Amino acid sequence: MVGRRRAGGTHPSSGLRAGGWERRVFPFKRQALELLPLSLARALNTVHLPAACPHACLQPARNQPQVYSLAMLLLPLLLKATLLHLASGSYHPFYNGFYYNHIMNDNSDDQDKVDYFSGSRLVVEASKDPVYSYNGANVTLPCHYRYEPDLGPKRKIRIKWSKLRDDYTKEQDVMVAIGKTYVAFGDFKGRAHIRRAGEASWHEASLVISDVRLKDDGKYRCEVIDGLEDESDVVDLRLQGIVFPYQPPRGQYRLNFHEAEQVCQDQGAILANFNQLFQAWSEGLDWCNAGWLADGTVQYPIRLPRKPCGGVHLAPGIRSYGPRHRHLHRFDAFCFSSALKGEVFYLDRLAGMTLEEAKQSCQDAGAEIARVGQLYSAWKFVGLDRCNAGWLADGSVRYPIVTPRANCGPAEPGVRSFGFPRKGRFGVFCYRER
């Protein structure tokens, strides 16, 4: 326990150099010193003394009263610091069974902090494959956590679910759960909870969403928090649905972003996202008019390249205008609708009906006039096939064809449109909840 020294001879009994100045450590108990941080131990137990008096410096002497007094003052402080440190329990950071030593390399050599791990490791795993559902259904987003090695009985930890944007930034909080207590947020209130079953070595963190809605489609982060441990994984929820292009009665390219959102909602749908548009394109959607998507970009799907649609030399795919000004720029909209909770059916009269008569006929049947998104969903998921045109809620006249045939439009299946006639008498498509 000898510090730095300068020139001089070594005293035979003390091992200290004679001459110059050197650091002398008082002989306090080694165990107490080791319990203290090194900087504190040095501060409390080190004094600088002349090396010429090796024996006198360690014993009370008449010509050394200041040294003895200093030692007596420092001794109570040292004992107090030692007792406080012992009362704190373990010398290492401890939380929930995890033990880390954090060592900061603060040598101005730009090295990063090193974490030395010992103990159990928290592992979180969610479904790697997309989870598919549809409007109005109940769905479970699988997520489990475990410890390696297993710590035995389950402890109360915090589980947090968040909905993410396409770039994995948080869009909104879904719910937080601790034990059997949980809180759901926003539109997920009353619809979200943690599943309570699990395997022996896995702890359950799966999210159950009831009455799935169109805007529930997207990515979700499952986050498990145990003390300072925080691990997460991502689940992709995809709704089975259909994308359809929409123009308002005013004509082509009349909608800014916010108006596009509203017209899709008015038709029982939402603005489609890129993944939904891409899926529709892969299933055959070809549309040469650009439309808004949910992220504020403007794009359109092309299966057959042609001059008015980006040129004949471009490969088939999704054409993109990129992000557009949400207030100033105007385009059409790509809307997304999913399966229905109810049914779409057709009503007609021999002489046909005006739009107002059509609305009344649906009400008389205990229903309401169908929206565009509902007609597309009935065509896609139920196989509604009707070669008779009918009114819809937006004032358009359309009809769905599953099996193409003569006098029923083009040779491909689809929903045909007569536009928005100001006059005329047609049947009507009605929608009734089950």
Coordinates of N, CA, C and O in Angstrom, one line a residue, residues 240-413:
Q240 N -58.0 -9.0 -44.9 CA -58.4 -9.5 -46.2 C -59.4 -8.5 -46.8 O -60.5 -8.3 -46.2
G241 N -59.1 -8.0 -47.9 CA -60.1 -7.0 -48.4 C -59.9 -6.7 -49.9 O -59.2 -7.5 -50.6
I242 N -60.4 -5.6 -50.4 CA -60.3 -5.3 -51.8 C -60.1 -3.8 -51.9 O -60.6 -2.9 -51.1
V243 N -59.2 -3.4 -52.8 CA -58.9 -2.0 -53.2 C -59.7 -1.6 -54.4 O -59.7 -2.4 -55.4
F244 N -60.3 -0.5 -54.4 CA -61.0 0.0 -55.5 C -60.7 1.5 -55.7 O -60.6 2.3 -54.8
P245 N -60.6 1.9 -57.0 CA -60.4 3.3 -57.3 C -61.7 4.1 -57.1 O -62.8 3.5 -57.5
Y246 N -61.6 5.3 -56.7 CA -62.8 6.1 -56.5 C -62.7 7.5 -57.1 O -61.7 8.2 -56.7
Q247 N -63.6 8.0 -57.9 CA -63.8 9.3 -58.3 C -65.1 9.9 -57.8 O -66.1 9.2 -57.8
P248 N -65.1 11.1 -57.4 CA -66.4 11.7 -56.9 C -67.2 12.1 -58.1 O -66.8 12.1 -59.3
P249 N -68.5 12.5 -57.9 CA -69.4 12.9 -59.0 C -68.8 14.1 -59.8 O -69.1 14.3 -61.0
R250 N -67.9 14.9 -59.2 CA -67.4 16.1 -59.9 C -66.4 15.7 -61.0 O -66.1 16.5 -61.8
G251 N -65.9 14.5 -61.0 CA -65.0 14.0 -62.0 C -63.6 13.7 -61.5 O -63.3 13.6 -60.3
Q252 N -62.7 13.6 -62.5 CA -61.3 13.1 -62.2 C -60.5 14.2 -61.5 O -60.6 15.4 -61.9
Y253 N -59.7 13.7 -60.6 CA -58.7 14.6 -59.9 C -59.3 15.8 -59.3 O -59.0 16.9 -59.5
R254 N -60.2 15.5 -58.4 CA -60.9 16.6 -57.6 C -60.7 16.6 -56.1 O -61.3 17.4 -55.4
L255 N -59.9 15.6 -55.7 CA -59.8 15.4 -54.2 C -58.4 15.7 -53.7 O -57.4 15.2 -54.2
N256 N -58.3 16.6 -52.7 CA -57.1 16.6 -51.9 C -57.0 15.5 -51.0 O -58.0 14.7 -50.9
F257 N -56.0 15.4 -50.2 CA -55.8 14.2 -49.3 C -56.9 14.0 -48.3 O -57.5 12.9 -48.2
H258 N -57.3 15.1 -47.7 CA -58.3 15.0 -46.6 C -59.7 14.7 -47.2 O -60.5 14.0 -46.6
E259 N -60.0 15.2 -48.4 CA -61.2 14.9 -49.0 C -61.2 13.4 -49.5 O -62.3 12.8 -49.4
A260 N -60.1 12.9 -49.9 CA -60.0 11.5 -50.3 C -60.3 10.6 -49.1 O -60.9 9.6 -49.2
E261 N -59.7 11.0 -47.9 CA -60.0 10.2 -46.7 C -61.5 10.2 -46.4 O -62.0 9.1 -46.1
Q262 N -62.1 11.3 -46.6 CA -63.6 11.4 -46.3 C -64.4 10.6 -47.2 O -65.4 9.9 -46.8
V263 N -64.1 10.7 -48.5 CA -65.0 10.0 -49.5 C -64.9 8.5 -49.3 O -65.8 7.7 -49.5
C264 N -63.7 8.0 -49.0 CA -63.5 6.5 -48.7 C -64.3 6.1 -47.5 O -65.0 5.1 -47.5
Q265 N -64.3 6.9 -46.4 CA -65.1 6.6 -45.2 C -66.6 6.7 -45.6 O -67.4 5.8 -45.1
D266 N -67.0 7.6 -46.4 CA -68.4 7.7 -46.8 C -68.9 6.5 -47.6 O -70.1 6.1 -47.6
Q267 N -67.9 5.7 -48.2 CA -68.3 4.5 -48.9 C -68.0 3.3 -48.2 O -67.8 2.2 -48.8
G268 N -67.9 3.4 -46.9 CA -67.7 2.2 -46.0 C -66.3 1.6 -46.2 O -66.1 0.4 -46.1
A269 N -65.3 2.5 -46.4 CA -63.9 2.0 -46.6 C -62.9 3.0 -46.0 O -63.4 4.0 -45.3
I270 N -61.7 2.8 -46.2 CA -60.6 3.7 -45.8 C -59.6 3.9 -46.9 O -59.7 3.1 -47.9
L271 N -58.8 4.9 -46.9 CA -57.7 5.0 -47.8 C -56.8 3.8 -47.8 O -56.4 3.4 -46.7
A272 N -56.5 3.2 -48.9 CA -55.6 2.0 -48.9 C -54.2 2.4 -48.6 O -53.8 3.6 -48.8
N273 N -53.4 1.5 -48.1 CA -52.0 1.7 -47.9 C -51.3 1.0 -49.1 O -51.9 0.4 -49.9
F274 N -49.9 1.2 -49.1 CA -49.2 0.7 -50.2 C -49.3 -0.8 -50.3 O -49.4 -1.4 -51.4
N275 N -49.1 -1.5 -49.2 CA -49.2 -3.0 -49.2 C -50.5 -3.5 -49.8 O -50.5 -4.5 -50.6
Q276 N -51.6 -2.8 -49.5 CA -52.9 -3.2 -50.0 C -53.0 -2.9 -51.5 O -53.5 -3.8 -52.2
L277 N -52.5 -1.8 -51.9 CA -52.5 -1.5 -53.4 C -51.6 -2.5 -54.1 O -52.0 -3.0 -55.2
F278 N -50.5 -2.8 -53.6 CA -49.6 -3.8 -54.2 C -50.2 -5.2 -54.3 O -50.1 -5.8 -55.3
Q279 N -50.9 -5.6 -53.3 CA -51.6 -6.9 -53.3 C -52.7 -6.9 -54.4 O -52.9 -7.8 -55.1
A280 N -53.4 -5.7 -54.5 CA -54.5 -5.6 -55.5 C -53.9 -5.7 -56.9 O -54.4 -6.3 -57.8
W281 N -52.7 -5.0 -57.1 CA -52.0 -5.0 -58.4 C -51.6 -6.5 -58.7 O -51.8 -6.9 -59.8
S282 N -51.1 -7.2 -57.7 CA -50.6 -8.6 -58.0 C -51.8 -9.5 -58.3 O -51.7 -10.5 -59.0
E283 N -53.0 -9.1 -57.9 CA -54.3 -9.8 -58.2 C -54.9 -9.4 -59.5 O -56.0 -9.9 -59.9
G284 N -54.3 -8.3 -60.2 CA -54.9 -8.0 -61.5 C -55.3 -6.5 -61.6 O -55.8 -6.1 -62.7
L285 N -55.3 -5.7 -60.6 CA -55.8 -4.3 -60.7 C -54.9 -3.5 -61.6 O -53.7 -3.4 -61.4
D286 N -55.5 -2.9 -62.6 CA -54.8 -2.0 -63.5 C -55.6 -0.8 -63.7 O -56.8 -0.8 -64.1
W287 N -55.0 0.4 -63.3 CA -55.8 1.6 -63.2 C -54.9 2.8 -63.6 O -53.9 3.0 -62.9
C288 N -55.2 3.5 -64.6 CA -54.3 4.5 -65.1 C -54.5 5.9 -64.5 O -54.0 6.9 -65.0
N289 N -55.3 6.0 -63.5 CA -55.5 7.3 -62.8 C -54.8 7.3 -61.5 O -55.0 6.3 -60.7
A290 N -54.1 8.3 -61.2 CA -53.3 8.4 -59.9 C -54.3 8.7 -58.7 O -55.2 9.4 -58.9
G291 N -54.0 8.0 -57.6 CA -54.9 8.2 -56.5 C -54.1 8.3 -55.2 O -53.0 7.8 -55.1
W292 N -54.7 8.9 -54.2 CA -54.1 9.1 -52.8 C -54.0 7.7 -52.1 O -54.9 6.9 -52.3
L293 N -52.9 7.6 -51.4 CA -52.8 6.4 -50.4 C -52.8 7.0 -49.0 O -52.6 8.2 -48.8
A294 N -52.9 6.1 -48.0 CA -53.0 6.5 -46.6 C -51.8 7.3 -46.1 O -51.9 8.0 -45.2
D295 N -50.6 7.0 -46.7 CA -49.4 7.7 -46.2 C -49.2 9.1 -46.9 O -48.1 9.7 -46.7
G296 N -50.1 9.5 -47.7 CA -50.0 10.8 -48.3 C -49.2 10.8 -49.7 O -49.0 11.9 -50.3
T297 N -48.9 9.6 -50.1 CA -48.3 9.5 -51.5 C -49.4 9.3 -52.5 O -50.5 9.0 -52.2
V298 N -49.0 9.5 -53.8 CA -50.0 9.4 -54.9 C -49.4 8.3 -55.8 O -48.2 8.5 -56.3
Q299 N -50.1 7.3 -56.1 CA -49.6 6.2 -56.9 C -50.7 5.6 -57.8 O -51.9 5.9 -57.6
Y300 N -50.3 4.7 -58.7 CA -51.3 4.0 -59.5 C -50.7 2.7 -60.0 O -49.6 2.6 -60.3
P301 N -51.6 1.6 -60.1 CA -51.1 0.3 -60.5 C -51.3 0.0 -62.0 O -52.3 0.3 -62.6
I302 N -50.2 -0.5 -62.6 CA -50.3 -0.7 -64.1 C -49.8 -2.2 -64.3 O -48.7 -2.6 -64.0
R303 N -50.7 -2.9 -64.9 CA -50.4 -4.3 -65.3 C -49.9 -4.3 -66.8 O -49.1 -5.1 -67.2
L304 N -50.6 -3.5 -67.6 CA -50.2 -3.5 -69.1 C -49.7 -2.1 -69.4 O -50.4 -1.1 -69.5
P305 N -48.3 -2.0 -69.5 CA -47.7 -0.7 -69.8 C -48.3 -0.1 -71.2 O -48.5 -0.8 -72.1
R306 N -48.6 1.2 -71.1 CA -49.1 1.9 -72.3 C -48.7 3.3 -72.2 O -48.4 3.8 -71.2
K307 N -48.8 4.0 -73.4 CA -48.2 5.4 -73.5 C -48.8 6.3 -72.5 O -48.1 7.1 -71.8
P308 N -50.2 6.4 -72.3 CA -50.7 7.4 -71.4 C -50.5 7.1 -69.9 O -50.8 7.9 -69.0
C309 N -49.9 5.9 -69.6 CA -49.8 5.5 -68.2 C -48.3 5.2 -67.8 O -47.9 4.2 -67.3
G310 N -47.5 6.2 -68.2 CA -46.1 6.1 -67.8 C -45.2 5.7 -68.9 O -43.9 5.7 -68.8
G311 N -45.8 5.3 -70.1 CA -45.0 4.9 -71.2 C -44.9 3.4 -71.4 O -45.1 2.6 -70.5
V312 N -44.7 3.0 -72.7 CA -44.7 1.6 -73.0 C -43.4 0.9 -72.6 O -43.3 -0.3 -72.6
H313 N -42.3 1.7 -72.3 CA -41.0 1.1 -72.0 C -40.8 0.8 -70.5 O -39.8 0.2 -70.1
L314 N -41.7 1.2 -69.7 CA -41.7 0.9 -68.2 C -42.2 -0.4 -67.9 O -43.2 -0.8 -68.6
A315 N -41.6 -1.1 -67.0 CA -42.1 -2.4 -66.6 C -43.5 -2.3 -65.9 O -43.8 -1.2 -65.3
P316 N -44.3 -3.3 -65.9 CA -45.5 -3.3 -65.0 C -45.1 -3.1 -63.6 O -44.1 -3.5 -63.1
G317 N -46.0 -2.4 -62.8 CA -45.8 -2.2 -61.4 C -46.6 -1.0 -60.9 O -47.6 -0.6 -61.5
I318 N -46.2 -0.5 -59.8 CA -46.9 0.6 -59.1 C -46.1 1.9 -59.5 O -45.0 2.0 -59.2
R319 N -46.8 2.7 -60.2 CA -46.2 4.0 -60.6 C -46.4 5.0 -59.4 O -47.5 5.0 -58.8
S320 N -45.4 5.8 -59.1 CA -45.5 6.7 -57.9 C -45.2 8.1 -58.2 O -44.2 8.4 -58.9
Y321 N -46.0 9.0 -57.8 CA -45.7 10.5 -57.8 C -45.0 10.9 -56.5 O -44.7 12.1 -56.3
G322 N -44.9 10.0 -55.6 CA -44.3 10.3 -54.3 C -45.2 11.1 -53.4 O -46.4 11.3 -53.7
P323 N -44.7 11.7 -52.3 CA -45.6 12.5 -51.4 C -46.1 13.8 -52.1 O -45.3 14.4 -52.8
R324 N -47.3 14.1 -51.9 CA -47.9 15.3 -52.5 C -48.4 16.2 -51.4 O -48.6 15.8 -50.3
H325 N -48.6 17.5 -51.8 CA -49.1 18.4 -50.8 C -50.6 18.0 -50.4 O -51.4 17.9 -51.3
R326 N -50.9 17.8 -49.2 CA -52.1 17.3 -48.8 C -53.3 18.2 -48.9 O -54.5 17.8 -48.9
H327 N -53.0 19.5 -49.0 CA -54.1 20.5 -49.2 C -54.2 21.0 -50.6 O -55.3 21.2 -51.1
L328 N -53.1 21.2 -51.3 CA -53.1 21.8 -52.6 C -53.3 20.9 -53.8 O -54.0 21.2 -54.7
H329 N -52.7 19.7 -53.7 CA -52.7 18.8 -54.9 C -54.0 18.0 -54.9 O -54.5 17.6 -53.8
R330 N -54.5 17.6 -56.1 CA -55.7 16.9 -56.2 C -55.6 15.7 -57.1 O -55.1 15.8 -58.2
F331 N -56.1 14.6 -56.6 CA -56.1 13.4 -57.4 C -57.4 12.6 -57.1 O -58.3 13.1 -56.4
D332 N -57.4 11.3 -57.6 CA -58.5 10.4 -57.2 C -58.1 9.7 -55.9 O -57.1 10.1 -55.2
A333 N -58.8 8.7 -55.5 CA -58.5 8.0 -54.2 C -58.5 6.5 -54.5 O -59.3 6.0 -55.3
F334 N -57.6 5.8 -53.8 CA -57.7 4.3 -53.7 C -58.2 3.9 -52.4 O -57.6 4.2 -51.3
C335 N -59.4 3.3 -52.3 CA -60.0 3.0 -51.1 C -59.9 1.5 -50.8 O -59.7 0.7 -51.8
F336 N -60.0 1.1 -49.5 CA -59.9 -0.3 -49.1 C -61.1 -0.7 -48.3 O -61.4 0.0 -47.3
S337 N -61.7 -1.8 -48.7 CA -62.8 -2.3 -47.9 C -62.6 -3.8 -47.6 O -61.9 -4.5 -48.4
S338 N -63.2 -4.3 -46.6 CA -63.0 -5.7 -46.2 C -64.3 -6.4 -46.2 O -65.3 -5.9 -46.7
A339 N -64.3 -7.6 -45.6 CA -65.5 -8.4 -45.5 C -66.6 -7.7 -44.7 O -66.3 -6.8 -43.9
L340 N -67.8 -8.1 -45.0 CA -69.0 -7.4 -44.4 C -69.6 -8.2 -43.2 O -69.5 -9.4 -43.1
K341 N -70.2 -7.5 -42.3 CA -70.9 -8.1 -41.2 C -72.3 -8.4 -41.6 O -73.0 -9.3 -41.0
G342 N -72.8 -7.8 -42.6 CA -74.1 -8.0 -43.1 C -74.2 -8.5 -44.5 O -73.2 -9.2 -45.0
E343 N -75.3 -8.2 -45.3 CA -75.5 -8.7 -46.6 C -75.9 -7.6 -47.5 O -76.6 -6.7 -47.1
V344 N -75.5 -7.7 -48.8 CA -76.0 -6.8 -49.8 C -76.9 -7.6 -50.7 O -76.7 -8.7 -51.1
F345 N -78.1 -7.0 -51.0 CA -79.1 -7.6 -51.9 C -79.6 -6.6 -52.8 O -79.5 -5.4 -52.6
Y346 N -80.3 -7.1 -53.8 CA -80.8 -6.2 -54.9 C -82.3 -6.2 -54.9 O -83.0 -7.2 -54.7
L347 N -82.9 -5.0 -55.1 CA -84.3 -4.7 -55.2 C -84.6 -4.0 -56.5 O -83.8 -3.2 -57.0
D348 N -85.8 -4.3 -57.1 CA -86.1 -3.7 -58.4 C -87.6 -3.6 -58.5 O -88.4 -4.3 -57.8
R349 N -88.0 -2.7 -59.4 CA -89.4 -2.6 -59.8 C -89.5 -2.6 -61.3 O -88.5 -2.4 -62.0
L350 N -90.6 -2.9 -61.8 CA -90.8 -3.0 -63.3 C -90.4 -1.7 -64.0 O -89.7 -1.7 -65.0
A351 N -90.7 -0.6 -63.4 CA -90.5 0.7 -64.0 C -89.2 1.3 -63.5 O -88.8 2.4 -63.8
G352 N -88.5 0.6 -62.6 CA -87.3 1.1 -62.0 C -87.6 2.2 -60.9 O -88.7 2.4 -60.6
M353 N -86.5 2.8 -60.4 CA -86.7 3.8 -59.3 C -85.7 4.9 -59.5 O -84.6 4.8 -60.1
T354 N -86.1 6.1 -59.0 CA -85.2 7.2 -58.9 C -84.3 6.9 -57.7 O -84.6 6.0 -56.9
L355 N -83.3 7.8 -57.5 CA -82.5 7.6 -56.3 C -83.2 7.7 -55.0 O -83.0 6.9 -54.1
E356 N -84.1 8.7 -54.9 CA -84.9 8.8 -53.7 C -85.8 7.7 -53.4 O -86.0 7.2 -52.3
E357 N -86.4 7.2 -54.5 CA -87.3 6.0 -54.3 C -86.5 4.8 -54.0 O -87.0 3.9 -53.2
A358 N -85.3 4.7 -54.5 CA -84.4 3.6 -54.1 C -84.1 3.6 -52.7 O -84.1 2.5 -52.0
K359 N -83.7 4.7 -52.1 CA -83.4 4.8 -50.7 C -84.6 4.4 -49.8 O -84.5 3.7 -48.8
Q360 N -85.8 4.8 -50.2 CA -87.0 4.5 -49.5 C -87.3 3.0 -49.5 O -87.7 2.4 -48.6
S361 N -87.1 2.4 -50.7 CA -87.3 1.0 -50.8 C -86.4 0.1 -49.9 O -86.8 -0.8 -49.3
C362 N -85.2 0.6 -49.8 CA -84.3 -0.1 -48.8 C -84.7 0.0 -47.4 O -84.7 -1.0 -46.6
Q363 N -85.2 1.2 -47.0 CA -85.7 1.4 -45.7 C -86.9 0.6 -45.4 O -87.1 0.0 -44.3
D364 N -87.8 0.5 -46.4 CA -89.0 -0.4 -46.2 C -88.6 -1.8 -46.0 O -89.4 -2.6 -45.4
A365 N -87.4 -2.2 -46.5 CA -87.0 -3.6 -46.4 C -86.2 -3.8 -45.1 O -85.5 -4.9 -44.9
G366 N -86.1 -2.8 -44.3 CA -85.3 -2.9 -43.0 C -83.9 -2.8 -43.3 O -83.1 -3.4 -42.5
A367 N -83.5 -2.1 -44.3 CA -82.0 -2.0 -44.7 C -81.7 -0.5 -45.0 O -82.6 0.4 -44.8
E368 N -80.6 -0.3 -45.6 CA -80.2 1.0 -46.1 C -79.6 0.8 -47.4 O -79.1 -0.3 -47.8
I369 N -79.5 1.9 -48.2 CA -78.9 1.8 -49.5 C -77.5 1.5 -49.4 O -76.8 2.1 -48.5
A370 N -76.9 0.6 -50.2 CA -75.5 0.1 -50.0 C -74.6 1.2 -50.5 O -74.9 2.1 -51.3
R371 N -73.4 1.1 -49.9 CA -72.3 2.0 -50.3 C -71.4 1.3 -51.3 O -71.4 0.1 -51.4
V372 N -70.5 2.1 -51.9 CA -69.7 1.5 -53.0 C -68.8 0.4 -52.4 O -68.6 -0.7 -53.0
G373 N -68.1 0.7 -51.2 CA -67.3 -0.3 -50.6 C -68.0 -1.6 -50.3 O -67.4 -2.7 -50.4
Q374 N -69.2 -1.5 -49.9 CA -70.0 -2.7 -49.5 C -70.3 -3.5 -50.7 O -70.3 -4.8 -50.7
L375 N -70.6 -2.9 -51.9 CA -70.8 -3.6 -53.1 C -69.6 -4.3 -53.5 O -69.6 -5.5 -53.9
Y376 N -68.4 -3.7 -53.5 CA -67.2 -4.3 -53.8 C -66.9 -5.5 -52.9 O -66.4 -6.6 -53.4
S377 N -67.1 -5.4 -51.6 CA -66.9 -6.5 -50.7 C -67.8 -7.6 -51.0 O -67.4 -8.8 -50.9
A378 N -69.1 -7.4 -51.3 CA -70.0 -8.4 -51.6 C -69.6 -9.2 -52.8 O -69.7 -10.4 -52.9
W379 N -69.1 -8.4 -53.8 CA -68.6 -9.1 -55.0 C -67.4 -9.9 -54.8 O -67.3 -11.1 -55.3
K380 N -66.5 -9.4 -54.0 CA -65.2 -10.1 -53.7 C -65.4 -11.3 -52.8 O -64.8 -12.4 -53.0
F381 N -66.1 -11.1 -51.7 CA -66.1 -12.2 -50.6 C -67.3 -13.1 -50.7 O -67.3 -14.2 -50.1
V382 N -68.4 -12.6 -51.2 CA -69.6 -13.4 -51.2 C -69.9 -13.9 -52.6 O -70.7 -14.8 -52.8
G383 N -69.3 -13.3 -53.6 CA -69.6 -13.7 -55.0 C -70.9 -13.1 -55.6 O -71.5 -13.8 -56.4
L384 N -71.2 -11.9 -55.1 CA -72.4 -11.3 -55.6 C -72.3 -11.0 -57.1 O -71.3 -10.4 -57.6
D385 N -73.2 -11.6 -57.9 CA -73.2 -11.5 -59.4 C -74.6 -11.1 -59.8 O -75.6 -11.8 -59.6
R386 N -74.7 -9.9 -60.4 CA -76.0 -9.3 -60.8 C -75.8 -8.5 -62.1 O -75.1 -7.5 -62.1
C387 N -76.5 -8.9 -63.1 CA -76.3 -8.2 -64.4 C -77.4 -7.1 -64.5 O -77.9 -6.8 -65.6
N388 N -77.8 -6.6 -63.4 CA -78.7 -5.5 -63.4 C -78.1 -4.3 -62.6 O -77.7 -4.5 -61.5
A389 N -78.1 -3.1 -63.2 CA -77.6 -1.9 -62.6 C -78.4 -1.4 -61.5 O -79.7 -1.5 -61.6
G390 N -77.8 -0.9 -60.4 CA -78.6 -0.5 -59.3 C -77.9 0.8 -58.6 O -76.7 1.0 -58.7
W391 N -78.8 1.6 -58.0 CA -78.3 2.8 -57.3 C -77.5 2.4 -56.1 O -77.7 1.4 -55.4
L392 N -76.5 3.3 -55.8 CA -75.7 3.2 -54.6 C -75.8 4.5 -53.8 O -76.3 5.5 -54.4
A393 N -75.4 4.6 -52.6 CA -75.6 5.7 -51.7 C -75.0 7.0 -52.2 O -75.5 8.1 -51.9
D394 N -73.9 6.9 -53.0 CA -73.2 8.1 -53.5 C -73.9 8.7 -54.7 O -73.4 9.7 -55.3
G395 N -74.9 8.0 -55.2 CA -75.6 8.5 -56.4 C -75.1 7.9 -57.7 O -75.5 8.2 -58.8
S396 N -74.2 6.9 -57.5 CA -73.6 6.2 -58.7 C -74.5 5.0 -59.0 O -75.3 4.5 -58.1
V397 N -74.4 4.5 -60.2 CA -75.1 3.3 -60.6 C -74.1 2.2 -61.1 O -73.3 2.5 -62.0
R398 N -74.1 1.0 -60.4 CA -73.1 0.0 -60.7 C -73.7 -1.4 -60.6 O -74.9 -1.5 -60.2
Y399 N -73.0 -2.4 -61.1 CA -73.4 -3.7 -60.9 C -72.2 -4.7 -60.9 O -71.2 -4.4 -61.6
P400 N -72.3 -5.8 -60.1 CA -71.1 -6.7 -59.9 C -71.3 -7.9 -60.8 O -72.3 -8.5 -60.9
I401 N -70.2 -8.3 -61.4 CA -70.1 -9.4 -62.3 C -69.0 -10.4 -61.9 O -67.8 -10.0 -61.9
V402 N -69.4 -11.6 -61.5 CA -68.4 -12.6 -61.2 C -68.1 -13.5 -62.4 O -66.9 -13.8 -62.6
T403 N -69.1 -13.8 -63.1 CA -69.0 -14.7 -64.3 C -69.3 -13.8 -65.5 O -70.5 -13.5 -65.8
P404 N -68.3 -13.4 -66.2 CA -68.6 -12.5 -67.4 C -69.5 -13.3 -68.5 O -69.3 -14.5 -68.7
R405 N -70.4 -12.6 -69.1 CA -71.2 -13.1 -70.1 C -71.7 -12.0 -71.0 O -71.5 -10.8 -70.7
A406 N -72.4 -12.4 -72.1 CA -72.9 -11.5 -73.1 C -73.8 -10.5 -72.4 O -74.6 -10.8 -71.5
N407 N -73.7 -9.3 -72.9 CA -74.6 -8.2 -72.4 C -74.4 -7.8 -71.0 O -75.2 -7.1 -70.4
C408 N -73.2 -8.2 -70.4 CA -73.0 -7.8 -69.0 C -71.6 -7.2 -68.9 O -70.9 -7.3 -67.9
G409 N -71.2 -6.5 -69.9 CA -69.9 -5.7 -69.9 C -68.7 -6.5 -70.4 O -68.9 -7.5 -71.1
P410 N -67.5 -6.0 -70.0 CA -66.3 -6.6 -70.5 C -66.1 -8.1 -70.2 O -66.9 -8.7 -69.4
A411 N -65.0 -8.7 -70.7 CA -64.8 -10.1 -70.5 C -64.2 -10.5 -69.2 O -63.9 -11.7 -68.9
E412 N -63.9 -9.5 -68.4 CA -63.2 -9.8 -67.1 C -64.2 -9.6 -66.0 O -65.1 -8.7 -66.1
P413 N -64.1 -10.3 -64.9 CA -65.0 -10.1 -63.7 C -64.7 -8.7 -63.1 O -63.6 -8.1 -63.3

